[in-house]
Tab-separated table of C-alpha atoms in Angstrom:
chain	number	residue	atom	x	y	z
A	1	MET	CA	-12.074	14.978	-13.743
A	2	ASN	CA	-11.595	13.557	-10.462
A	3	ALA	CA	-10.707	9.891	-9.490
A	4	MET	CA	-14.332	8.693	-9.014
A	5	ALA	CA	-15.230	9.955	-12.490
A	6	ILE	CA	-12.234	8.094	-14.723
A	7	GLU	CA	-12.884	4.821	-12.835
A	8	GLY	CA	-17.289	5.191	-12.674
A	9	THR	CA	-18.144	3.939	-16.385
A	10	ARG	CA	-15.293	1.213	-15.951
A	11	ALA	CA	-16.836	-0.201	-12.853
A	12	GLY	CA	-20.115	0.361	-13.070
A	13	GLU	CA	-19.847	-2.014	-16.441
A	14	SER	CA	-17.676	-4.349	-14.727
A	15	GLY	CA	-19.647	-4.797	-11.426
A	16	SER	CA	-15.975	-5.667	-9.693
A	17	HIS	CA	-15.864	-2.208	-8.260
A	18	GLN	CA	-17.272	-0.414	-5.542
A	19	PRO	CA	-16.710	3.837	-4.274
A	20	LEU	CA	-16.967	4.028	-0.904
A	21	TYR	CA	-15.718	5.908	1.874
A	22	PHE	CA	-14.567	5.242	4.838
A	23	PRO	CA	-13.497	7.213	8.604
A	24	SER	CA	-9.598	7.681	9.511
A	25	GLY	CA	-8.289	9.533	11.782
A	26	GLY	CA	-11.793	11.684	12.349
A	27	GLN	CA	-11.852	12.647	8.685
A	28	GLN	CA	-13.282	10.710	5.239
A	29	LEU	CA	-11.123	8.825	3.007
A	30	PHE	CA	-12.289	7.343	-0.449
A	31	GLY	CA	-11.080	3.986	-1.619
A	32	TRP	CA	-12.005	1.404	-3.996
A	33	LEU	CA	-12.946	-1.906	-3.185
A	34	HIS	CA	-12.097	-4.328	-6.235
A	35	HIS	CA	-14.726	-7.940	-4.898
A	36	PRO	CA	-13.422	-11.069	-6.348
A	37	THR	CA	-14.143	-11.884	-9.217
A	38	GLY	CA	-13.369	-15.587	-11.662
A	39	ALA	CA	-11.747	-16.749	-8.302
A	40	ALA	CA	-14.514	-18.089	-4.482
A	41	ALA	CA	-12.931	-15.981	-1.700
A	42	CYS	CA	-9.953	-17.103	-0.263
A	43	GLY	CA	-10.013	-15.254	3.222
A	44	TRP	CA	-7.027	-12.983	2.113
A	45	GLY	CA	-7.378	-10.165	1.375
A	46	VAL	CA	-5.152	-7.326	0.047
A	47	VAL	CA	-4.957	-3.455	0.313
A	48	VAL	CA	-3.215	-0.737	-2.220
A	49	CYS	CA	-0.928	1.567	-0.254
A	50	LYS	CA	0.015	3.709	-3.598
A	51	PRO	CA	2.715	6.101	-4.760
A	52	PHE	CA	2.847	9.612	-3.662
A	53	GLY	CA	2.340	12.707	-6.150
A	54	TYR	CA	3.195	12.423	-9.726
A	55	GLU	CA	4.698	8.848	-9.593
A	56	ALA	CA	0.775	7.731	-8.245
A	57	LEU	CA	-0.641	10.022	-11.714
A	58	CYS	CA	1.593	7.995	-13.731
A	59	ALA	CA	1.230	4.640	-12.155
A	60	HIS	CA	-1.906	4.517	-11.206
A	61	ARG	CA	-3.338	2.475	-14.691
A	62	SER	CA	-0.454	0.170	-13.074
A	63	VAL	CA	-1.666	0.131	-9.521
A	64	ARG	CA	-5.045	-0.352	-10.794
A	65	ALA	CA	-3.464	-3.413	-12.573
A	66	PHE	CA	-2.481	-4.781	-9.464
A	67	ALA	CA	-5.271	-4.238	-7.283
A	68	ASP	CA	-8.013	-6.694	-10.501
A	69	ALA	CA	-5.196	-8.850	-10.172
A	70	ALA	CA	-5.088	-9.893	-6.480
A	71	ALA	CA	-9.239	-9.682	-6.960
A	72	GLN	CA	-9.467	-12.166	-9.970
A	73	LEU	CA	-6.887	-14.557	-7.362
A	74	GLY	CA	-10.003	-14.362	-5.206
A	75	MET	CA	-8.770	-11.613	-2.861
A	76	PRO	CA	-11.202	-8.527	-1.891
A	77	THR	CA	-8.349	-5.723	-2.723
A	78	LEU	CA	-8.814	-1.824	-1.269
A	79	ARG	CA	-6.964	0.978	-2.724
A	80	PHE	CA	-7.569	4.214	-1.925
A	81	ASP	CA	-6.819	7.771	-1.632
A	82	TYR	CA	-4.377	8.860	1.180
A	83	LEU	CA	-5.747	12.321	3.669
A	84	GLY	CA	-5.185	15.614	1.145
A	85	THR	CA	-4.583	13.187	-1.707
A	86	GLY	CA	-7.411	12.348	-4.319
A	87	ASP	CA	-11.258	12.742	-3.661
A	88	SER	CA	-10.087	11.672	-0.094
A	89	ALA	CA	-10.852	15.494	3.025
A	90	ASP	CA	-8.082	18.083	2.966
A	91	ILE	CA	-5.411	17.534	5.096
A	92	ASP	CA	-4.167	20.683	7.515
A	93	PRO	CA	-0.812	21.615	5.514
A	94	SER	CA	0.775	21.321	8.877
A	95	ALA	CA	0.509	18.374	9.374
A	96	ASP	CA	2.870	15.086	9.223
A	97	GLN	CA	1.889	13.704	5.955
A	98	VAL	CA	3.842	10.658	6.958
A	99	GLU	CA	2.192	10.110	10.518
A	100	ALA	CA	-1.371	10.650	8.576
A	101	TRP	CA	-0.733	8.404	5.939
A	102	THR	CA	0.475	5.511	8.075
A	103	ARG	CA	-2.784	6.080	9.933
A	104	ASP	CA	-4.484	5.647	6.445
A	105	ILE	CA	-3.166	2.283	6.003
A	106	VAL	CA	-4.279	1.039	9.655
A	107	SER	CA	-7.323	2.306	9.266
A	108	ALA	CA	-8.027	0.588	5.585
A	109	VAL	CA	-6.797	-2.266	7.272
A	110	ALA	CA	-9.691	-1.861	9.145
A	111	GLU	CA	-12.338	-1.316	7.112
A	112	LEU	CA	-10.888	-4.150	4.912
A	113	ARG	CA	-11.618	-6.455	7.971
A	114	ARG	CA	-15.062	-5.501	8.383
A	115	LEU	CA	-16.404	-4.960	4.846
A	116	THR	CA	-15.340	-8.495	3.719
A	117	GLY	CA	-14.889	-11.046	7.199
A	118	VAL	CA	-11.303	-11.625	5.558
A	119	SER	CA	-8.372	-13.506	7.840
A	120	HIS	CA	-5.669	-12.728	6.021
A	121	VAL	CA	-4.165	-9.087	4.789
A	122	CYS	CA	-1.172	-8.626	2.139
A	123	LEU	CA	-0.292	-4.825	2.667
A	124	LEU	CA	0.924	-4.258	-1.325
A	125	GLY	CA	3.062	-0.940	-0.937
A	126	PHE	CA	4.761	1.311	-4.081
A	127	ARG	CA	7.468	3.406	-3.843
A	128	LEU	CA	6.286	5.958	-1.332
A	129	GLY	CA	3.639	4.257	0.179
A	130	ALA	CA	6.219	0.624	0.155
A	131	LEU	CA	8.128	2.528	2.880
A	132	LEU	CA	4.543	3.796	4.226
A	133	ALA	CA	3.220	0.348	3.882
A	134	ALA	CA	6.735	-1.128	6.028
A	135	LEU	CA	5.389	1.741	9.012
A	136	ALA	CA	1.798	0.662	9.388
A	137	ALA	CA	2.572	-3.053	9.216
A	138	GLU	CA	4.674	-2.402	12.940
A	139	LYS	CA	0.607	-0.597	14.592
A	140	CYS	CA	-1.649	-3.005	12.898
A	141	GLN	CA	-1.499	-6.803	12.368
A	142	VAL	CA	-0.907	-8.095	8.133
A	143	ASN	CA	0.189	-11.425	7.429
A	144	ALA	CA	2.469	-10.475	4.382
A	145	ILE	CA	3.789	-7.360	2.954
A	146	ALA	CA	4.662	-6.789	-0.767
A	147	LEU	CA	7.387	-4.454	-1.621
A	148	VAL	CA	7.576	-2.460	-4.767
A	149	ALA	CA	10.067	-0.243	-6.636
A	150	PRO	CA	10.679	0.845	-2.579
A	151	VAL	CA	11.502	3.963	-1.215
A	152	LEU	CA	13.749	2.175	1.720
A	153	SER	CA	15.222	5.742	2.977
A	154	GLY	CA	13.000	8.718	3.135
A	155	ARG	CA	16.390	10.457	3.674
A	156	LYS	CA	17.573	8.900	-0.190
A	157	TYR	CA	13.824	10.099	-1.544
A	158	LEU	CA	14.479	13.161	0.197
A	159	ARG	CA	18.051	14.209	-1.881
A	160	GLU	CA	17.049	13.044	-5.077
A	161	ALA	CA	13.644	15.168	-4.993
A	162	ARG	CA	16.008	18.136	-3.827
A	163	THR	CA	18.375	16.842	-7.130
A	164	ALA	CA	15.300	16.405	-9.777
A	165	GLN	CA	13.967	19.511	-8.563
A	166	LEU	CA	17.186	21.425	-9.241
A	167	ALA	CA	17.960	19.477	-12.800
A	168	ALA	CA	14.194	21.136	-13.501
A	169	GLU	CA	15.110	24.616	-12.609
A	170	ALA	CA	18.019	24.561	-14.539
A	171	ALA	CA	16.577	23.184	-17.699
A	172	GLU	CA	13.843	26.190	-17.404
A	173	ALA	CA	16.011	28.690	-16.284
A	174	GLU	CA	18.339	27.871	-19.471
A	175	ALA	CA	14.651	26.882	-21.327
A	176	GLY	CA	13.931	31.218	-20.373
A	177	GLY	CA	16.523	32.659	-21.840
A	178	GLY	CA	18.975	32.466	-18.842
A	179	LEU	CA	16.378	33.450	-16.227
A	180	GLN	CA	16.739	32.979	-12.223
A	181	VAL	CA	13.431	30.375	-11.416
A	182	ASN	CA	12.489	30.870	-8.035
A	183	THR	CA	12.561	27.415	-6.006
A	184	PRO	CA	9.120	26.419	-5.016
A	185	ALA	CA	10.914	25.046	-1.159
A	186	GLY	CA	8.729	26.625	1.356
A	187	THR	CA	10.960	28.790	3.648
A	188	ASP	CA	9.695	26.942	6.803
A	189	GLY	CA	11.504	23.769	6.082
A	190	GLY	CA	8.912	22.093	3.258
A	191	MET	CA	9.174	21.279	0.049
A	192	GLU	CA	7.773	19.921	-3.624
A	193	VAL	CA	8.174	16.730	-5.623
A	194	SER	CA	7.082	17.293	-8.980
A	195	GLY	CA	4.276	20.303	-7.623
A	196	TYR	CA	3.487	17.934	-4.872
A	197	ALA	CA	3.919	19.900	-0.916
A	198	LEU	CA	5.129	17.828	1.870
A	199	SER	CA	4.821	19.838	5.019
A	200	ALA	CA	8.121	20.644	7.380
A	201	ALA	CA	6.582	18.133	9.585
A	202	THR	CA	6.406	15.551	6.946
A	203	VAL	CA	10.055	15.857	5.481
A	204	ALA	CA	11.226	15.747	9.418
A	205	SER	CA	9.556	12.231	9.593
A	206	LEU	CA	10.502	11.054	6.001
A	207	THR	CA	14.674	12.108	7.129
A	208	VAL	CA	14.169	9.451	10.071
A	209	ALA	CA	12.500	6.909	8.044
A	210	GLU	CA	13.830	4.133	6.963
A	211	ILE	CA	12.778	0.346	6.005
A	212	ASP	CA	15.148	-2.285	7.510
A	213	ALA	CA	15.419	-5.915	8.069
A	214	ALA	CA	14.355	-5.544	12.004
A	215	ARG	CA	10.855	-3.879	10.739
A	216	LEU	CA	10.018	-6.317	8.302
A	217	VAL	CA	11.135	-8.949	10.010
A	218	ARG	CA	7.774	-9.524	11.750
A	219	VAL	CA	5.578	-10.280	8.782
A	220	PRO	CA	4.859	-13.909	8.888
A	221	ASP	CA	5.325	-13.777	4.207
A	222	ILE	CA	8.245	-10.847	2.349
A	223	LEU	CA	8.319	-9.823	-0.861
A	224	LEU	CA	10.594	-7.112	-2.804
A	225	VAL	CA	9.725	-6.588	-5.722
A	226	ASP	CA	13.671	-4.664	-7.512
A	227	ARG	CA	13.853	-2.789	-10.545
A	228	SER	CA	15.715	-3.857	-12.464
A	229	ASP	CA	17.631	-0.572	-13.908
A	230	LEU	CA	18.118	0.323	-10.311
A	231	PRO	CA	17.505	-2.680	-7.477
A	232	THR	CA	17.529	-0.990	-4.330
A	233	ALA	CA	16.601	-4.451	-2.043
A	234	ARG	CA	19.560	-7.002	-2.404
A	235	ALA	CA	20.787	-6.036	0.735
A	236	LEU	CA	17.782	-5.800	2.618
A	237	SER	CA	16.762	-9.170	1.388
A	238	ARG	CA	19.548	-10.696	1.973
A	239	SER	CA	19.486	-9.545	5.567
A	240	LEU	CA	16.219	-10.990	6.107
A	241	ARG	CA	16.741	-13.967	5.100
A	242	ASP	CA	19.901	-14.483	7.249
A	243	GLN	CA	17.032	-13.486	10.163
A	244	GLY	CA	14.777	-16.824	8.843
A	245	ALA	CA	11.847	-14.609	7.760
A	246	ALA	CA	10.035	-16.269	4.296
A	247	ALA	CA	11.201	-13.543	1.832
A	248	GLU	CA	11.172	-13.252	-2.148
A	249	HIS	CA	13.096	-11.133	-4.304
A	250	HIS	CA	12.843	-10.069	-8.103
A	251	GLU	CA	14.124	-7.264	-10.326
A	252	LEU	CA	12.241	-7.026	-13.040
A	253	PRO	CA	11.638	-4.468	-15.858
A	254	GLY	CA	8.825	-1.938	-15.841
A	255	PHE	CA	9.122	0.837	-13.665
A	256	VAL	CA	10.295	3.191	-15.884
A	257	GLU	CA	7.180	2.757	-18.135
A	258	MET	CA	4.732	2.252	-15.203
A	259	MET	CA	6.026	5.312	-12.780
A	260	LEU	CA	8.398	8.121	-14.598
A	261	THR	CA	6.234	8.094	-18.126
A	262	ALA	CA	3.199	10.499	-18.829
A	263	PRO	CA	0.478	9.501	-17.403
A	264	GLN	CA	-1.855	8.670	-20.513
A	265	PHE	CA	1.989	6.769	-22.298
A	266	ALA	CA	2.710	5.007	-18.963
A	267	THR	CA	1.970	1.273	-19.737
A	268	ARG	CA	1.769	-1.949	-17.040
A	269	PRO	CA	4.652	-4.129	-15.999
A	270	GLN	CA	3.527	-7.416	-17.012
A	271	ALA	CA	6.514	-8.709	-15.617
A	272	MET	CA	5.769	-7.305	-11.944
A	273	LEU	CA	2.557	-7.850	-12.309
A	274	GLN	CA	3.319	-11.547	-12.843
A	275	ALA	CA	5.714	-12.412	-10.188
A	276	THR	CA	3.038	-10.578	-7.172
A	277	GLY	CA	0.341	-12.348	-8.748
A	278	GLU	CA	2.792	-16.177	-8.066
A	279	TRP	CA	3.492	-15.030	-5.053
A	280	LEU	CA	-0.047	-14.301	-4.270
A	281	LYS	CA	-1.387	-17.398	-5.228
A	282	ARG	CA	1.254	-18.930	-2.768
A	283	LEU	CA	0.433	-17.198	0.318
A	284	GLN	CA	-3.202	-18.523	-0.439
A	285	ALA	CA	-2.014	-22.485	-0.709
A	286	GLN	CA	0.451	-22.137	2.133
A	287	THR	CA	-2.748	-20.411	4.508
A	288	SER	CA	-5.370	-23.558	2.912
A	289	SER	CA	-2.567	-25.779	4.154
A	290	ARG	CA	-2.437	-24.861	7.597
A	291	VAL	CA	-6.061	-24.447	8.194
A	292	PRO	CA	-7.338	-27.487	9.949
A	293	ALA	CA	-10.656	-29.219	7.661
A	294	GLN	CA	-13.097	-28.315	11.011
A	295	THR	CA	-11.908	-24.791	11.776
A	296	HIS	CA	-16.193	-24.178	11.548
A	297	SER	CA	-17.227	-26.800	14.617
A	298	ALA	CA	-15.401	-25.264	17.554
A	299	THR	CA	-16.681	-24.251	20.990
A	300	VAL	CA	-15.864	-21.471	23.441
A	301	GLN	CA	-17.235	-21.106	26.829
A	302	LEU	CA	-16.686	-17.585	28.084
A	303	ALA	CA	-17.360	-17.296	32.268
A	304	LEU	CA	-18.617	-14.357	32.929
A	305	GLN	CA	-18.705	-13.276	36.673
A	306	GLY	CA	-21.586	-11.312	37.616
A	307	GLN	CA	-23.882	-12.541	34.487
A	308	GLY	CA	-27.164	-14.247	33.608
A	309	ASP	CA	-28.276	-16.411	36.575
A	310	PRO	CA	-26.578	-16.251	40.000
A	311	SER	CA	-27.419	-19.534	40.588
A	312	SER	CA	-25.896	-20.878	37.108
A	313	GLY	CA	-22.380	-18.989	38.082
A	314	GLY	CA	-23.253	-16.841	35.098
A	315	SER	CA	-21.325	-18.871	32.387
A	316	LEU	CA	-22.406	-19.188	28.924
A	317	THR	CA	-21.872	-21.006	25.593
A	318	GLU	CA	-20.968	-19.358	22.445
A	319	ARG	CA	-20.929	-21.101	19.138
A	320	PRO	CA	-20.129	-19.952	16.051
A	321	VAL	CA	-22.311	-20.307	12.540
A	322	PHE	CA	-21.572	-19.585	9.137
């Protein structure tokens, strides 16, 4: 059963989730737009960058909860399926998924702005989606980024995936009476992560991809939500603050229950949800305090040479009307 069928009933009951397709690199991506509920629109919007593979399946309920929480604060929120996943268009098996999915995030930011008119966008990334969000932030203008249990190093992520795969093979071989289990890793340099394929080009890209302070420091506001059982972002947080970035760091429980538990038993990480919601509230307050009261009365003068009546110099006046 696809994602649209799974969520369609609840979306219809609440009236706050809108299923849609939007373009990215000549393909169509499927997404859900969470409209603001319980609060007036605030000028902020959120694009959710989900995890990859089995982690995305386990965390689906939690990721939707994060999107709902942002919408309840007045932030329209777009979550979507990367190319080749969920209900989005298929991807060339040999394509670089990192490149494609980074482009998908940039397209999602543009689509959110187009659909809602928000002036500020926050990227909310989970696990591998956090790494992709950091890469996308360099290619589009975002005002904030929140990374939950982020994958900081693509090389380390691959090494952990290979270790987990070898352990699973050993357990399966032992259960089968010592029979050898063929490794699913492709002979072309690709590999599988819990049954989900990564192309050779993707493996090559992940080998050099990482989140460091230099990559994030240009983003005005940063939230790092670390897993309390195995925190990885302490050094990154310190480095960001040393460079003058507005970075907030938390080490909170809930990761295992959210993303390493079978989908039917996974639970939402309440502490992580609360910390993210409070941070988003502070973003709204900071933005409101920076915006002048009379921002809609500005008049813009445009001198267009060779346009209009030559005797008038070709100038015109535009006044935005709301």
